[in-house]
PDB file of C-alpha atoms and ligand atoms in Angstrom:
ATOM      1  CA  VAL A   1      75.373 -65.807 -36.796  1.00 61.00           C
ATOM      2  CA  SER A   2      73.037 -64.271 -39.354  1.00 78.00           C
ATOM      3  CA  ALA A   3      69.668 -62.868 -38.295  1.00 93.00           C
ATOM      4  CA  ILE A   4      66.449 -64.577 -39.312  1.00 96.00           C
ATOM      5  CA  LEU A   5      63.887 -62.552 -41.175  1.00 97.00           C
ATOM      6  CA  ASP A   6      60.579 -63.790 -39.770  1.00 98.00           C
ATOM      7  CA  LEU A   7      57.434 -62.294 -41.297  1.00 98.00           C
ATOM      8  CA  ARG A   8      54.984 -65.002 -40.243  1.00 97.00           C
ATOM      9  CA  SER A   9      52.562 -62.748 -38.405  1.00 96.00           C
ATOM     10  CA  GLU A  10      52.742 -60.037 -41.092  1.00 96.00           C
ATOM     11  CA  ALA A  11      52.082 -62.668 -43.747  1.00 96.00           C
ATOM     12  CA  GLU A  12      49.075 -64.095 -41.923  1.00 94.00           C
ATOM     13  CA  SER A  13      47.414 -60.704 -41.716  1.00 92.00           C
ATOM     14  CA  PHE A  14      47.933 -59.991 -45.423  1.00 91.00           C
ATOM     15  CA  VAL A  15      44.820 -60.946 -47.342  1.00 87.00           C
ATOM     16  CA  ILE A  16      45.315 -62.465 -50.791  1.00 89.00           C
ATOM     17  CA  GLU A  17      42.219 -62.664 -52.949  1.00 86.00           C
ATOM     18  CA  GLY A  18      41.672 -65.622 -55.253  1.00 87.00           C
ATOM     19  CA  THR A  19      43.326 -69.008 -55.457  1.00 88.00           C
ATOM     20  CA  PHE A  20      46.572 -70.185 -56.975  1.00 89.00           C
ATOM     21  CA  PRO A  21      46.742 -73.033 -59.493  1.00 88.00           C
ATOM     22  CA  ALA A  22      47.711 -76.418 -58.016  1.00 91.00           C
ATOM     23  CA  LEU A  23      51.444 -77.130 -58.264  1.00 93.00           C
ATOM     24  CA  ASP A  24      53.509 -80.291 -58.274  1.00 94.00           C
ATOM     25  CA  PRO A  25      56.337 -80.497 -55.694  1.00 94.00           C
ATOM     26  CA  ARG A  26      59.029 -79.250 -58.096  1.00 93.00           C
ATOM     27  CA  GLU A  27      56.944 -76.281 -59.184  1.00 94.00           C
ATOM     28  CA  ARG A  28      56.055 -75.536 -55.584  1.00 95.00           C
ATOM     29  CA  ALA A  29      59.694 -75.523 -54.503  1.00 93.00           C
ATOM     30  CA  LEU A  30      60.627 -73.153 -57.346  1.00 93.00           C
ATOM     31  CA  VAL A  31      57.738 -70.785 -56.658  1.00 94.00           C
ATOM     32  CA  GLU A  32      58.366 -70.688 -52.911  1.00 95.00           C
ATOM     33  CA  GLU A  33      62.054 -70.057 -53.458  1.00 94.00           C
ATOM     34  CA  THR A  34      61.181 -67.179 -55.803  1.00 94.00           C
ATOM     35  CA  TRP A  35      58.901 -65.444 -53.311  1.00 96.00           C
ATOM     36  CA  ARG A  36      61.226 -66.065 -50.380  1.00 97.00           C
ATOM     37  CA  GLY A  37      64.061 -64.521 -52.398  1.00 95.00           C
ATOM     38  CA  ARG A  38      61.870 -61.551 -53.246  1.00 96.00           C
ATOM     39  CA  MET A  39      60.888 -61.135 -49.605  1.00 97.00           C
ATOM     40  CA  VAL A  40      64.537 -60.975 -48.548  1.00 97.00           C
ATOM     41  CA  ASN A  41      65.546 -58.634 -51.389  1.00 95.00           C
ATOM     42  CA  GLU A  42      62.723 -56.222 -50.654  1.00 97.00           C
ATOM     43  CA  HIS A  43      63.630 -56.209 -46.975  1.00 97.00           C
ATOM     44  CA  ILE A  44      67.253 -55.441 -47.804  1.00 95.00           C
ATOM     45  CA  SER A  45      66.192 -52.634 -50.166  1.00 96.00           C
ATOM     46  CA  ALA A  46      64.800 -50.817 -47.122  1.00 97.00           C
ATOM     47  CA  GLN A  47      68.263 -50.524 -45.619  1.00 95.00           C
ATOM     48  CA  VAL A  48      69.664 -49.285 -48.939  1.00 97.00           C
ATOM     49  CA  PHE A  49      67.266 -46.322 -48.974  1.00 97.00           C
ATOM     50  CA  ALA A  50      67.815 -45.790 -45.263  1.00 97.00           C
ATOM     51  CA  GLY A  51      71.551 -45.582 -45.978  1.00 97.00           C
ATOM     52  CA  LEU A  52      70.946 -42.865 -48.558  1.00 98.00           C
ATOM     53  CA  VAL A  53      69.228 -40.584 -46.012  1.00 97.00           C
ATOM     54  CA  PRO A  54      72.353 -39.344 -44.157  1.00 97.00           C
ATOM     55  CA  GLN A  55      74.235 -39.027 -47.456  1.00 97.00           C
ATOM     56  CA  ALA A  56      71.378 -36.967 -48.885  1.00 98.00           C
ATOM     57  CA  MET A  57      71.391 -34.760 -45.783  1.00 98.00           C
ATOM     58  CA  ARG A  58      75.124 -34.126 -46.169  1.00 97.00           C
ATOM     59  CA  ALA A  59      74.572 -33.203 -49.808  1.00 97.00           C
ATOM     60  CA  ALA A  60      71.791 -30.784 -48.736  1.00 97.00           C
ATOM     61  CA  ILE A  61      69.332 -31.808 -51.451  1.00 97.00           C
ATOM     62  CA  PRO A  62      65.805 -30.312 -51.387  1.00 97.00           C
ATOM     63  CA  HIS A  63      63.670 -31.380 -48.436  1.00 98.00           C
ATOM     64  CA  ALA A  64      61.003 -33.069 -50.563  1.00 98.00           C
ATOM     65  CA  PHE A  65      63.585 -35.559 -51.816  1.00 98.00           C
ATOM     66  CA  LEU A  66      64.573 -36.437 -48.231  1.00 98.00           C
ATOM     67  CA  VAL A  67      60.936 -37.081 -47.383  1.00 98.00           C
ATOM     68  CA  GLU A  68      60.640 -39.313 -50.415  1.00 98.00           C
ATOM     69  CA  LEU A  69      63.728 -41.286 -49.430  1.00 98.00           C
ATOM     70  CA  ALA A  70      62.237 -41.922 -45.997  1.00 97.00           C
ATOM     71  CA  GLU A  71      58.949 -43.038 -47.572  1.00 98.00           C
ATOM     72  CA  MET A  72      60.781 -45.471 -49.815  1.00 98.00           C
ATOM     73  CA  VAL A  73      62.236 -47.186 -46.732  1.00 98.00           C
ATOM     74  CA  GLY A  74      58.661 -47.887 -45.648  1.00 98.00           C
ATOM     75  CA  ASP A  75      57.635 -48.988 -49.145  1.00 98.00           C
ATOM     76  CA  GLU A  76      60.347 -51.625 -49.278  1.00 98.00           C
ATOM     77  CA  LEU A  77      59.474 -53.010 -45.845  1.00 98.00           C
ATOM     78  CA  ASP A  78      55.895 -53.223 -47.021  1.00 97.00           C
ATOM     79  CA  HIS A  79      56.943 -55.034 -50.207  1.00 97.00           C
ATOM     80  CA  ALA A  80      58.707 -57.613 -48.038  1.00 98.00           C
ATOM     81  CA  ARG A  81      55.433 -58.058 -46.130  1.00 97.00           C
ATOM     82  CA  ARG A  82      53.456 -58.491 -49.352  1.00 97.00           C
ATOM     83  CA  CYS A  83      55.893 -61.074 -50.682  1.00 97.00           C
ATOM     84  CA  ALA A  84      55.699 -62.881 -47.353  1.00 98.00           C
ATOM     85  CA  GLY A  85      51.908 -62.807 -47.738  1.00 96.00           C
ATOM     86  CA  VAL A  86      52.066 -64.522 -51.124  1.00 96.00           C
ATOM     87  CA  LEU A  87      54.545 -67.070 -49.801  1.00 96.00           C
ATOM     88  CA  HIS A  88      52.205 -67.847 -46.901  1.00 96.00           C
ATOM     89  CA  ALA A  89      49.162 -68.070 -49.204  1.00 94.00           C
ATOM     90  CA  LEU A  90      51.069 -70.584 -51.311  1.00 93.00           C
ATOM     91  CA  GLY A  91      51.634 -72.678 -48.203  1.00 93.00           C
ATOM     92  CA  GLY A  92      55.267 -71.636 -47.680  1.00 95.00           C
ATOM     93  CA  ASP A  93      57.055 -70.491 -44.558  1.00 97.00           C
ATOM     94  CA  PRO A  94      57.827 -66.741 -44.640  1.00 98.00           C
ATOM     95  CA  ARG A  95      61.117 -67.033 -42.799  1.00 98.00           C
ATOM     96  CA  ALA A  96      64.614 -66.818 -44.219  1.00 97.00           C
ATOM     97  CA  PRO A  97      68.141 -66.225 -43.021  1.00 96.00           C
ATOM     98  CA  LEU A  98      69.052 -62.619 -43.621  1.00 94.00           C
ATOM     99  CA  PRO A  99      72.285 -62.223 -45.572  1.00 92.00           C
ATOM    100  CA  GLU A 100      74.833 -59.859 -44.129  1.00 89.00           C
ATOM    101  CA  LEU A 101      73.693 -56.286 -44.699  1.00 88.00           C
ATOM    102  CA  ARG A 102      76.280 -54.397 -46.697  1.00 87.00           C
ATOM    103  CA  LYS A 103      76.737 -50.678 -46.175  1.00 90.00           C
ATOM    104  CA  LEU A 104      76.443 -48.384 -49.158  1.00 94.00           C
ATOM    105  CA  PRO A 105      79.799 -47.210 -50.507  1.00 96.00           C
ATOM    106  CA  GLU A 106      80.806 -43.951 -48.802  1.00 96.00           C
ATOM    107  CA  HIS A 107      82.881 -42.507 -51.675  1.00 97.00           C
ATOM    108  CA  ALA A 108      84.969 -40.611 -49.125  1.00 95.00           C
ATOM    109  CA  THR A 109      87.162 -38.992 -51.784  1.00 96.00           C
ATOM    110  CA  ALA A 110      84.188 -37.508 -53.664  1.00 97.00           C
ATOM    111  CA  SER A 111      82.238 -34.352 -52.755  1.00 98.00           C
ATOM    112  CA  PRO A 112      79.023 -34.928 -50.737  1.00 98.00           C
ATOM    113  CA  LEU A 113      76.901 -34.388 -53.857  1.00 98.00           C
ATOM    114  CA  GLY A 114      79.138 -36.550 -56.037  1.00 98.00           C
ATOM    115  CA  ALA A 115      79.020 -39.329 -53.427  1.00 98.00           C
ATOM    116  CA  LEU A 116      75.231 -39.153 -53.161  1.00 98.00           C
ATOM    117  CA  LEU A 117      74.683 -39.128 -56.912  1.00 98.00           C
ATOM    118  CA  ARG A 118      76.963 -42.122 -57.376  1.00 98.00           C
ATOM    119  CA  ASN A 119      74.760 -44.126 -55.030  1.00 98.00           C
ATOM    120  CA  VAL A 120      71.414 -42.720 -56.167  1.00 98.00           C
ATOM    121  CA  ILE A 121      72.250 -43.495 -59.784  1.00 98.00           C
ATOM    122  CA  SER A 122      73.323 -47.004 -58.858  1.00 98.00           C
ATOM    123  CA  VAL A 123      70.238 -47.682 -56.705  1.00 98.00           C
ATOM    124  CA  SER A 124      67.474 -45.733 -58.364  1.00 98.00           C
ATOM    125  CA  CYS A 125      68.434 -45.085 -61.998  1.00 98.00           C
ATOM    126  CA  MET A 126      69.968 -48.547 -62.374  1.00 98.00           C
ATOM    127  CA  SER A 127      68.587 -51.213 -59.967  1.00 97.00           C
ATOM    128  CA  GLU A 128      65.090 -49.820 -59.575  1.00 98.00           C
ATOM    129  CA  THR A 129      64.788 -49.031 -63.277  1.00 98.00           C
ATOM    130  CA  VAL A 130      65.701 -52.630 -64.076  1.00 98.00           C
ATOM    131  CA  ALA A 131      63.262 -53.841 -61.401  1.00 96.00           C
ATOM    132  CA  VAL A 132      60.432 -51.955 -63.104  1.00 97.00           C
ATOM    133  CA  ALA A 133      61.199 -53.581 -66.462  1.00 96.00           C
ATOM    134  CA  LEU A 134      61.489 -57.066 -64.930  1.00 95.00           C
ATOM    135  CA  ILE A 135      58.300 -56.831 -62.896  1.00 94.00           C
ATOM    136  CA  GLN A 136      56.405 -55.472 -65.870  1.00 92.00           C
ATOM    137  CA  ALA A 137      57.505 -58.457 -67.947  1.00 90.00           C
ATOM    138  CA  GLU A 138      56.677 -60.938 -65.199  1.00 88.00           C
ATOM    139  CA  ARG A 139      53.181 -59.610 -64.754  1.00 87.00           C
ATOM    140  CA  ILE A 140      52.373 -60.602 -68.325  1.00 84.00           C
ATOM    141  CA  ASP A 141      52.961 -64.270 -67.431  1.00 80.00           C
ATOM    142  CA  LEU A 142      50.833 -64.107 -64.315  1.00 86.00           C
ATOM    143  CA  GLY A 143      47.480 -63.906 -66.097  1.00 80.00           C
ATOM    144  CA  GLY A 144      44.715 -63.283 -63.594  1.00 82.00           C
ATOM    145  CA  SER A 145      46.453 -65.095 -60.734  1.00 87.00           C
ATOM    146  CA  PRO A 146      46.369 -63.567 -57.227  1.00 89.00           C
ATOM    147  CA  ALA A 147      50.117 -62.895 -57.562  1.00 90.00           C
ATOM    148  CA  ALA A 148      49.393 -60.415 -60.375  1.00 90.00           C
ATOM    149  CA  LYS A 149      47.631 -58.030 -58.018  1.00 90.00           C
ATOM    150  CA  VAL A 150      50.467 -58.137 -55.514  1.00 93.00           C
ATOM    151  CA  LEU A 151      53.165 -57.595 -58.123  1.00 93.00           C
ATOM    152  CA  GLY A 152      51.059 -54.819 -59.645  1.00 92.00           C
ATOM    153  CA  SER A 153      50.896 -52.989 -56.335  1.00 93.00           C
ATOM    154  CA  ILE A 154      54.655 -53.370 -55.858  1.00 96.00           C
ATOM    155  CA  LEU A 155      55.299 -52.196 -59.431  1.00 96.00           C
ATOM    156  CA  GLY A 156      53.582 -48.870 -58.780  1.00 96.00           C
ATOM    157  CA  ASP A 157      56.056 -48.149 -55.979  1.00 97.00           C
ATOM    158  CA  GLU A 158      59.074 -49.344 -57.940  1.00 97.00           C
ATOM    159  CA  VAL A 159      58.195 -46.906 -60.706  1.00 98.00           C
ATOM    160  CA  ARG A 160      58.367 -44.098 -58.126  1.00 98.00           C
ATOM    161  CA  HIS A 161      61.654 -45.440 -56.760  1.00 98.00           C
ATOM    162  CA  ALA A 162      63.189 -45.426 -60.234  1.00 98.00           C
ATOM    163  CA  ARG A 163      61.810 -41.963 -60.984  1.00 98.00           C
ATOM    164  CA  PHE A 164      63.312 -40.629 -57.773  1.00 98.00           C
ATOM    165  CA  GLY A 165      66.839 -40.825 -59.186  1.00 98.00           C
ATOM    166  CA  TRP A 166      65.953 -39.433 -62.593  1.00 98.00           C
ATOM    167  CA  LYS A 167      63.983 -36.592 -60.973  1.00 98.00           C
ATOM    168  CA  LEU A 168      66.861 -35.777 -58.624  1.00 98.00           C
ATOM    169  CA  ILE A 169      69.388 -35.453 -61.458  1.00 98.00           C
ATOM    170  CA  GLU A 170      66.923 -33.318 -63.363  1.00 98.00           C
ATOM    171  CA  GLU A 171      66.429 -31.100 -60.321  1.00 97.00           C
ATOM    172  CA  LEU A 172      70.192 -30.652 -59.912  1.00 97.00           C
ATOM    173  CA  ALA A 173      70.974 -30.251 -63.631  1.00 96.00           C
ATOM    174  CA  PRO A 174      73.125 -28.881 -65.061  1.00 97.00           C
ATOM    175  CA  LEU A 175      75.684 -30.698 -62.934  1.00 97.00           C
ATOM    176  CA  SER A 176      78.975 -28.866 -62.422  1.00 97.00           C
ATOM    177  CA  ASN A 177      81.981 -30.265 -64.249  1.00 97.00           C
ATOM    178  CA  PRO A 178      83.671 -31.616 -61.080  1.00 97.00           C
ATOM    179  CA  VAL A 179      80.491 -33.429 -59.988  1.00 97.00           C
ATOM    180  CA  ARG A 180      79.956 -34.802 -63.485  1.00 97.00           C
ATOM    181  CA  GLU A 181      83.511 -36.135 -63.456  1.00 97.00           C
ATOM    182  CA  GLU A 182      83.103 -37.693 -60.021  1.00 98.00           C
ATOM    183  CA  VAL A 183      79.917 -39.422 -61.090  1.00 98.00           C
ATOM    184  CA  GLY A 184      81.221 -40.362 -64.532  1.00 98.00           C
ATOM    185  CA  ALA A 185      84.305 -42.024 -63.070  1.00 98.00           C
ATOM    186  CA  TYR A 186      82.074 -44.373 -61.081  1.00 98.00           C
ATOM    187  CA  LEU A 187      79.630 -45.360 -63.841  1.00 98.00           C
ATOM    188  CA  PRO A 188      81.633 -48.341 -65.205  1.00 98.00           C
ATOM    189  CA  VAL A 189      81.801 -49.859 -61.712  1.00 97.00           C
ATOM    190  CA  ALA A 190      78.122 -49.178 -61.050  1.00 97.00           C
ATOM    191  CA  LEU A 191      77.018 -50.741 -64.358  1.00 98.00           C
ATOM    192  CA  ALA A 192      79.258 -53.787 -63.939  1.00 97.00           C
ATOM    193  CA  HIS A 193      77.991 -54.213 -60.413  1.00 95.00           C
ATOM    194  CA  LEU A 194      74.377 -53.985 -61.604  1.00 97.00           C
ATOM    195  CA  VAL A 195      74.861 -56.729 -64.172  1.00 97.00           C
ATOM    196  CA  ALA A 196      76.850 -59.006 -61.855  1.00 95.00           C
ATOM    197  CA  HIS A 197      74.289 -58.566 -59.079  1.00 93.00           C
ATOM    198  CA  GLU A 198      71.262 -59.189 -61.317  1.00 95.00           C
ATOM    199  CA  LEU A 199      72.801 -62.218 -63.025  1.00 94.00           C
ATOM    200  CA  ASP A 200      73.565 -63.637 -59.587  1.00 91.00           C
ATOM    201  CA  HIS A 201      69.851 -63.542 -58.771  1.00 88.00           C
ATOM    202  CA  LEU A 202      68.497 -64.839 -62.087  1.00 89.00           C
ATOM    203  CA  SER A 203      67.650 -68.472 -62.462  1.00 83.00           C
ATOM    204  CA  PRO A 204      69.836 -70.332 -64.988  1.00 83.00           C
ATOM    205  CA  ALA A 205      67.095 -72.995 -65.236  1.00 83.00           C
ATOM    206  CA  PRO A 206      64.862 -73.388 -68.306  1.00 86.00           C
ATOM    207  CA  PRO A 207      61.636 -71.337 -68.345  1.00 90.00           C
ATOM    208  CA  PRO A 208      59.138 -72.341 -65.622  1.00 92.00           C
ATOM    209  CA  THR A 209      55.948 -74.220 -66.472  1.00 93.00           C
ATOM    210  CA  LYS A 210      52.881 -72.108 -67.173  1.00 91.00           C
ATOM    211  CA  ARG A 211      51.409 -72.940 -63.765  1.00 92.00           C
ATOM    212  CA  ALA A 212      54.613 -71.995 -61.950  1.00 93.00           C
ATOM    213  CA  ALA A 213      54.827 -68.769 -63.966  1.00 92.00           C
ATOM    214  CA  GLN A 214      51.243 -67.962 -62.961  1.00 91.00           C
ATOM    215  CA  CYS A 215      52.338 -68.260 -59.353  1.00 92.00           C
ATOM    216  CA  GLY A 216      55.233 -65.869 -59.896  1.00 92.00           C
ATOM    217  CA  ALA A 217      58.234 -67.996 -60.908  1.00 92.00           C
ATOM    218  CA  CYS A 218      60.265 -66.090 -63.461  1.00 88.00           C
ATOM    219  CA  ASP A 219      62.049 -66.952 -66.656  1.00 91.00           C
ATOM    220  CA  GLY A 220      65.740 -66.243 -66.068  1.00 92.00           C
ATOM    221  CA  GLN A 221      66.679 -66.241 -69.768  1.00 93.00           C
ATOM    222  CA  ASN A 222      64.043 -63.684 -70.592  1.00 93.00           C
ATOM    223  CA  ALA A 223      65.010 -61.590 -67.567  1.00 95.00           C
ATOM    224  CA  ARG A 224      68.598 -61.556 -68.813  1.00 95.00           C
ATOM    225  CA  LEU A 225      67.519 -60.093 -72.139  1.00 96.00           C
ATOM    226  CA  ILE A 226      65.381 -57.495 -70.410  1.00 97.00           C
ATOM    227  CA  LEU A 227      68.297 -56.514 -68.168  1.00 97.00           C
ATOM    228  CA  PHE A 228      70.591 -55.765 -71.129  1.00 98.00           C
ATOM    229  CA  GLN A 229      67.838 -54.060 -73.125  1.00 98.00           C
ATOM    230  CA  THR A 230      66.976 -51.806 -70.208  1.00 98.00           C
ATOM    231  CA  ILE A 231      70.601 -50.787 -69.756  1.00 98.00           C
ATOM    232  CA  GLU A 232      71.067 -50.040 -73.441  1.00 98.00           C
ATOM    233  CA  THR A 233      67.749 -48.405 -74.266  1.00 98.00           C
ATOM    234  CA  VAL A 234      66.801 -46.682 -71.002  1.00 98.00           C
ATOM    235  CA  ILE A 235      69.675 -46.278 -68.545  1.00 98.00           C
ATOM    236  CA  VAL A 236      72.552 -45.360 -70.878  1.00 98.00           C
ATOM    237  CA  PRO A 237      70.607 -42.814 -72.967  1.00 98.00           C
ATOM    238  CA  GLY A 238      68.940 -41.480 -69.806  1.00 98.00           C
ATOM    239  CA  LEU A 239      72.292 -40.703 -68.193  1.00 98.00           C
ATOM    240  CA  GLU A 240      73.792 -39.359 -71.427  1.00 98.00           C
ATOM    241  CA  ARG A 241      70.999 -36.744 -71.493  1.00 97.00           C
ATOM    242  CA  PHE A 242      72.597 -35.162 -68.434  1.00 97.00           C
ATOM    243  CA  GLY A 243      76.058 -35.086 -69.957  1.00 96.00           C
ATOM    244  CA  LEU A 244      77.206 -38.220 -68.117  1.00 98.00           C
ATOM    245  CA  PRO A 245      79.541 -40.525 -70.082  1.00 98.00           C
ATOM    246  CA  ALA A 246      77.280 -43.575 -69.866  1.00 98.00           C
ATOM    247  CA  ARG A 247      77.953 -45.001 -73.324  1.00 98.00           C
ATOM    248  CA  GLY A 248      81.715 -45.241 -72.826  1.00 98.00           C
ATOM    249  CA  SER A 249      81.125 -46.439 -69.259  1.00 98.00           C
ATOM    250  CA  TRP A 250      78.986 -49.302 -70.532  1.00 98.00           C
ATOM    251  CA  GLN A 251      81.853 -50.418 -72.799  1.00 98.00           C
ATOM    252  CA  GLU A 252      84.173 -50.255 -69.783  1.00 97.00           C
ATOM    253  CA  ALA A 253      81.690 -52.174 -67.661  1.00 97.00           C
ATOM    254  CA  ARG A 254      81.517 -54.976 -70.227  1.00 96.00           C
ATOM    255  CA  LYS A 255      85.308 -55.248 -70.104  1.00 96.00           C
ATOM    256  CA  LEU A 256      85.167 -55.447 -66.310  1.00 94.00           C
ATOM    257  CA  LEU A 257      82.518 -58.157 -66.554  1.00 95.00           C
ATOM    258  CA  ARG A 258      84.501 -60.163 -69.089  1.00 93.00           C
ATOM    259  CA  SER A 259      87.611 -59.984 -66.908  1.00 91.00           C
ATOM    260  CA  GLY A 260      85.625 -61.314 -63.949  1.00 81.00           C
ATOM    261  CA  ALA A 261      86.475 -58.231 -61.890  1.00 72.00           C
ATOM    262  CA  ALA A 262      82.803 -57.416 -61.415  1.00 63.00           C
ATOM    263  CA  ARG A 263      82.041 -60.815 -59.922  1.00 63.00           C
ATOM    264  CA  ALA A 264      84.829 -60.310 -57.426  1.00 62.00           C
ATOM    265  CA  MET A 265      83.299 -56.941 -56.565  1.00 62.00           C
ATOM    266  CA  THR A 266      79.907 -58.396 -55.640  1.00 57.00           C
ATOM    267  CA  ALA A 267      81.505 -61.191 -53.667  1.00 48.00           C
ATOM    268  CA  ALA A 268      83.658 -58.718 -51.739  1.00 43.00           C
TER     269      ALA A 268
HETATM  270 FE1  FE2 S 301      60.567 -53.013 -53.641  1.00 59.70          FE
HETATM  271 FE1  FE2 S 302      62.134 -50.287 -54.795  1.00 59.70          FE
END
């Protein structure tokens, strides 16, 4: 039996300034589903960062980075609360079944640092970097709606979460050859997983109406483009700067995606 994420009392105490445009039932359903999905994803992100803490301890990274990891756990829980607040303000019910929480890969055959970097790159340099680009794009459609303020406050944190990974690699650079190889060997899987996971969450429906977009519903087609652009113009060159074979890995990842192997990975 899956747990229920219930943020009703947190949502009630979260003050949203301003009023949302009136929505018809279809728009309302789409918007509520969007914010409920966000609420759940943010909540789950907390356990991802929490999972990185023991790995980071084993890899003996500088203390300040451990502190930051712990803070990010709190940030994500707070994002879930904010999303619940918007959902409540829209008249929705901030409760949802919690999907099964998956543990981070342990990478038992890699060194402690190689294992940590594999996961930090996947979480921070990939997922969070894409999140920043997507949220930034969505905010443009929000106009002056109350959702803009909430997404803006979340965006500030997501920028830090993305920077965390890039800063950590920079701190540890130059990476030793064995660590670079351990990390490099995982990049195709991490990139394929990123794409499969994001596409799973993007709406295949046509762009939302202007009113629904102002309440936070997103345009899946546009998000798709942003996902690929971010990989090709930010993530791949960013990793290449540290001598990681990201360009070749991206080719490999596309092969994995075409073969359907990546989809099987996310379902596993
Ligand atoms: Fe978040
Ligand atoms: Fe985040």
